[in-house]
PDB file of C-alpha atoms in Angstrom:
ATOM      1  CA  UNK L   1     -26.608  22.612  51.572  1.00 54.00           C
ATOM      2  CA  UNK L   2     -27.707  20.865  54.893  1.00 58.00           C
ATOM      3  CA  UNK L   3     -28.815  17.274  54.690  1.00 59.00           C
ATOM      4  CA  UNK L   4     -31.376  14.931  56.574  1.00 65.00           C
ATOM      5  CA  UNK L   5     -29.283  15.612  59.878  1.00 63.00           C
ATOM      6  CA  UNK L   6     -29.604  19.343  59.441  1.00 62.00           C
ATOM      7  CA  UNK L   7     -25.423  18.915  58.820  1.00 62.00           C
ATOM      8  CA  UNK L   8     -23.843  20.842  56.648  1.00 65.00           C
ATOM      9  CA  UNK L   9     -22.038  19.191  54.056  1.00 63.00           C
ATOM     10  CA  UNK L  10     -19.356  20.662  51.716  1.00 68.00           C
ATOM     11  CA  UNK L  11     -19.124  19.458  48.199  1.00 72.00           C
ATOM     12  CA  UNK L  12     -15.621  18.417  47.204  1.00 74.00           C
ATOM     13  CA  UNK L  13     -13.874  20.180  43.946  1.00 75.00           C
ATOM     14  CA  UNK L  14     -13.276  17.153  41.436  1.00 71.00           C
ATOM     15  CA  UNK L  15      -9.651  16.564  40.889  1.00 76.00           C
ATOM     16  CA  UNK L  16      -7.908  16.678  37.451  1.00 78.00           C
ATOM     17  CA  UNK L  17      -5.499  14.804  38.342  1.00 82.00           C
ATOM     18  CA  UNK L  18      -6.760  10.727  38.008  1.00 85.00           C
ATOM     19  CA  UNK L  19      -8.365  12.480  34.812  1.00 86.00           C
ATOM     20  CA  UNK L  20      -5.180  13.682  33.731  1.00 89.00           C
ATOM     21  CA  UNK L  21      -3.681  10.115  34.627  1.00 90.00           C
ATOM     22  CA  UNK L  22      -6.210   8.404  32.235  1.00 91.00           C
ATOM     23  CA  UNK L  23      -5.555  10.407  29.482  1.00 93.00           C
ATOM     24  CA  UNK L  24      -2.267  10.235  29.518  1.00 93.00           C
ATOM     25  CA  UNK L  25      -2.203   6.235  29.898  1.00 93.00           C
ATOM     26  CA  UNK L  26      -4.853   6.059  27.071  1.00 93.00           C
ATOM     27  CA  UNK L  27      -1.785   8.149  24.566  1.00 93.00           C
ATOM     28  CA  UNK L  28       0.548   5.887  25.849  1.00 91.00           C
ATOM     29  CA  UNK L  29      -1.580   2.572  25.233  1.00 90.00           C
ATOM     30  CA  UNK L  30      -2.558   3.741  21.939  1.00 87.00           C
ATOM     31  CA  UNK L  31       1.068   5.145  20.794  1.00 85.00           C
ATOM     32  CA  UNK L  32       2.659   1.872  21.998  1.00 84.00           C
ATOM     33  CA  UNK L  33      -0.083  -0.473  19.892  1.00 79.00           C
ATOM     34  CA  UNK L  34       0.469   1.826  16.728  1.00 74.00           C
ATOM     35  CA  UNK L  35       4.070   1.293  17.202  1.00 66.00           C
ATOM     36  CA  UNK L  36       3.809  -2.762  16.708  1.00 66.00           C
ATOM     37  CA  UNK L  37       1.478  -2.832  13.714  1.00 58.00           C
ATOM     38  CA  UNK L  38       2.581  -5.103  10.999  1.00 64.00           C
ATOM     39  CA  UNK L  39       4.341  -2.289   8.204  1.00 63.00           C
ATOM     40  CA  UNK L  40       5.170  -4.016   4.972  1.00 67.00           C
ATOM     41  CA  UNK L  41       6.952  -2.735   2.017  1.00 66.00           C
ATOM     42  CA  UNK L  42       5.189  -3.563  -1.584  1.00 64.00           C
ATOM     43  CA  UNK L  43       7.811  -4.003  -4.387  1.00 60.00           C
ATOM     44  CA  UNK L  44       6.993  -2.320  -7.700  1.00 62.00           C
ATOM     45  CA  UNK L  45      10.112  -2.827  -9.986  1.00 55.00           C
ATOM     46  CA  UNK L  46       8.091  -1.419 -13.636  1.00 51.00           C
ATOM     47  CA  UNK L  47       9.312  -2.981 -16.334  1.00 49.00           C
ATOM     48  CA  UNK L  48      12.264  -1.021 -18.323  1.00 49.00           C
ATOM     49  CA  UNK L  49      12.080  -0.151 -21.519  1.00 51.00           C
ATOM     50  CA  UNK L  50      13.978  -0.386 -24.802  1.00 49.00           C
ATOM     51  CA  UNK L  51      15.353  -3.816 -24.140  1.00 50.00           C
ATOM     52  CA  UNK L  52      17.670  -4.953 -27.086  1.00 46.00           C
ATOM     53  CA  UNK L  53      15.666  -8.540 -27.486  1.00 53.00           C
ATOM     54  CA  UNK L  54      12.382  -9.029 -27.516  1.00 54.00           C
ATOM     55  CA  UNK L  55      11.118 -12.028 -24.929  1.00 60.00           C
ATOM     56  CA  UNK L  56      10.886 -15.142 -26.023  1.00 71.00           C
ATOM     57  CA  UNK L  57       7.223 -15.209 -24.570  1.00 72.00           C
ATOM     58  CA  UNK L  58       4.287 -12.954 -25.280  1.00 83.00           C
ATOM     59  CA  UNK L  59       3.531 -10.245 -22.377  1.00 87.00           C
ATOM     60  CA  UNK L  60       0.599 -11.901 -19.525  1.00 88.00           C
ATOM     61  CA  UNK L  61      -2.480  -9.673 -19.624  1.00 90.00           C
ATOM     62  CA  UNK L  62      -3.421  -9.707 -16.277  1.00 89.00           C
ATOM     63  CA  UNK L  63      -7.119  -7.714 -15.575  1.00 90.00           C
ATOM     64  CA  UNK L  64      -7.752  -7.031 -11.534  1.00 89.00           C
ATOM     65  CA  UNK L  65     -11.611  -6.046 -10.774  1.00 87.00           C
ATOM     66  CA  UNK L  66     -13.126  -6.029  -7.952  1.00 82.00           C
ATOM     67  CA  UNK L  67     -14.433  -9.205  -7.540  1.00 84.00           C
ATOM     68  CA  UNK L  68     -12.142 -11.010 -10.184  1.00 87.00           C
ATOM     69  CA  UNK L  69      -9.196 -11.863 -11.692  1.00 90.00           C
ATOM     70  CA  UNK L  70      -8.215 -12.792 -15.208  1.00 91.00           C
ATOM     71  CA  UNK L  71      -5.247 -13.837 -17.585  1.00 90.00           C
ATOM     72  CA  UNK L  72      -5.468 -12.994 -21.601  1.00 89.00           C
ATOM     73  CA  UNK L  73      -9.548 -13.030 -20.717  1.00 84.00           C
ATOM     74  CA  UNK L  74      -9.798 -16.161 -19.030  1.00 89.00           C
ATOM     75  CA  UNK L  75     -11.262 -15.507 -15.510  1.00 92.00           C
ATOM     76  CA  UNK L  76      -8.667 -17.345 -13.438  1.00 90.00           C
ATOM     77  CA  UNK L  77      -7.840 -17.910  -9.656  1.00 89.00           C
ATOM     78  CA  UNK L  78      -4.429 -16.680  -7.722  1.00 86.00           C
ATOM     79  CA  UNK L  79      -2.915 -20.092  -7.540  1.00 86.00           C
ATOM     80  CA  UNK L  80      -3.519 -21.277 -10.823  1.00 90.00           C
ATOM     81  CA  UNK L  81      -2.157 -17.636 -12.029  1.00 87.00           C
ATOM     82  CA  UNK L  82       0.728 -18.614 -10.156  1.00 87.00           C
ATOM     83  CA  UNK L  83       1.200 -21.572 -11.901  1.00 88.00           C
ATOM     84  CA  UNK L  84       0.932 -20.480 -15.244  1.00 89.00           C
ATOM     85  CA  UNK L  85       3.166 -17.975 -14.885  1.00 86.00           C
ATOM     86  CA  UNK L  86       5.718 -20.351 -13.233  1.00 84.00           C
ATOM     87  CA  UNK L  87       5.573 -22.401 -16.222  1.00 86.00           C
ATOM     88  CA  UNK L  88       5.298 -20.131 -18.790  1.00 84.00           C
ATOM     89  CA  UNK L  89       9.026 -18.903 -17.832  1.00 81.00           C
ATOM     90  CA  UNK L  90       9.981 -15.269 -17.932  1.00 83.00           C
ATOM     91  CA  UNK L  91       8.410 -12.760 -19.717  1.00 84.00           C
ATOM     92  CA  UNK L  92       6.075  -9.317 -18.737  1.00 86.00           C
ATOM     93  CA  UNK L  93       2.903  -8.740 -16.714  1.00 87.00           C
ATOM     94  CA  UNK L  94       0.691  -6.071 -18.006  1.00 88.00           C
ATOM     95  CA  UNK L  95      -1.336  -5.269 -15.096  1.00 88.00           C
ATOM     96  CA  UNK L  96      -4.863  -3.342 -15.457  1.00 89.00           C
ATOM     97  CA  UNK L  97      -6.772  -2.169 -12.719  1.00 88.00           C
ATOM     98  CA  UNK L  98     -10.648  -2.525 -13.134  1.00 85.00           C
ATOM     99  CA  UNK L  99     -12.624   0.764 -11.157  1.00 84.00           C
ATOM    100  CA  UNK L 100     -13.569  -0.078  -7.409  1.00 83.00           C
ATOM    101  CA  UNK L 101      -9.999  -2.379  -7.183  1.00 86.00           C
ATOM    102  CA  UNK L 102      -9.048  -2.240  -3.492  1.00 86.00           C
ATOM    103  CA  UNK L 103      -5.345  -1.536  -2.416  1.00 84.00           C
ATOM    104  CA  UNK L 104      -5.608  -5.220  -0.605  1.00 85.00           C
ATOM    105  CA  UNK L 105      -6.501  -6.317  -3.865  1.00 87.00           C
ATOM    106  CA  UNK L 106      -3.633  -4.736  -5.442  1.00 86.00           C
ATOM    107  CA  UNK L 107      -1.088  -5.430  -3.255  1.00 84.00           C
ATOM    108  CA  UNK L 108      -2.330  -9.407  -2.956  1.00 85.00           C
ATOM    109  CA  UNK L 109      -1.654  -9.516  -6.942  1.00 85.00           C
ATOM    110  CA  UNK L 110       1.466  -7.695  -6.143  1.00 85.00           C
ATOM    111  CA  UNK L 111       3.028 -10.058  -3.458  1.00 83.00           C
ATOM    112  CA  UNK L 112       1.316 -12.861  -6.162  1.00 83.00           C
ATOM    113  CA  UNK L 113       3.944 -11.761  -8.634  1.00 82.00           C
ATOM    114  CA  UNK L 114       6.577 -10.793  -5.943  1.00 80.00           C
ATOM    115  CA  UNK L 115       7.733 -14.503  -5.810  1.00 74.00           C
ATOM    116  CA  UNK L 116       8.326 -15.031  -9.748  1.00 78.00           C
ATOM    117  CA  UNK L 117      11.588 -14.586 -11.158  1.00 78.00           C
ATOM    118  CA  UNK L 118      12.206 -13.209 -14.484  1.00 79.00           C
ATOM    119  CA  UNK L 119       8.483 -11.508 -14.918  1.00 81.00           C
ATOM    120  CA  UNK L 120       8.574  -7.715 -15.140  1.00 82.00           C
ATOM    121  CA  UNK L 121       5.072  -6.192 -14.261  1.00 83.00           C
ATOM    122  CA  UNK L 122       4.067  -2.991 -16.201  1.00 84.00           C
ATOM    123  CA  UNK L 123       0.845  -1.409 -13.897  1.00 85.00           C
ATOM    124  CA  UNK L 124      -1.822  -0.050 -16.743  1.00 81.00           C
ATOM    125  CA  UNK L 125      -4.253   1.588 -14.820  1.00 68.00           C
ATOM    126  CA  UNK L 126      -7.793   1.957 -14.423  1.00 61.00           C
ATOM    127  CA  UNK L 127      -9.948   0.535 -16.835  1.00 54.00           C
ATOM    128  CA  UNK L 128     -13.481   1.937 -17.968  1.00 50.00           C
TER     129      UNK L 128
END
């Protein structure tokens, strides 16, 4: 291939190498960030059966869907579910999951409960 000048010029073979180089820093980078992501642990103790006295008050029915929250049928927010819980003492959660729940959503209600002693949570389910 001659140019303008009627010299001949030589095309170079591209190196692998600085491509090489990239990749490889590109594995590292993204290895590395993966490494510091935030892992949590979600705590599910289920309540145990075939306790020898029944609780002096009535099991919480607590509905998730996906937009909503509610307590024995009363739609209801995650502070104020916190604070009737906190006041109603100890007792049992029974937990149903409405269809198109999120995990978030679950595990929000989850670390919700995590902070109330004496409540067992029993998970339901889906609901139709």
């Amino acid at each position: 291939m001659r140019d303008r000048l009627g010299l001949t010029a030589h095309r170079r073979r591209l190196s692998m190498t600085s491509l090489i180089d990239v990749i490889f820093l590109l594995l590292l980078f993204f290895m590395l960030s993966s490494t510091f992501a935030r892992q949590g642990e979600l705590p599910l103790d289920l309540a145990m059966g075939g306790a020898a006295t029944a609780p002096e008050t009535p099991p919480a029915f607590l509905q998730l869907h996906e937009n909503s929250l509610r307590l024995d049928a009363a739609e209801i927010t995650h502070d104020a579910l916190r604070q009737e819980l906190a006041t109603r003492g100890e007792g049992l959660v029974l937990l149903a999951l409405g269809e198109g729940v999120s995990a978030q959503a679950f595990a929000d209600v989850l670390h919700l409960l995590q902070g109330l002693s004496g409540w067992n949570l029993a998970v339901l389910g889906a609901m139709p």
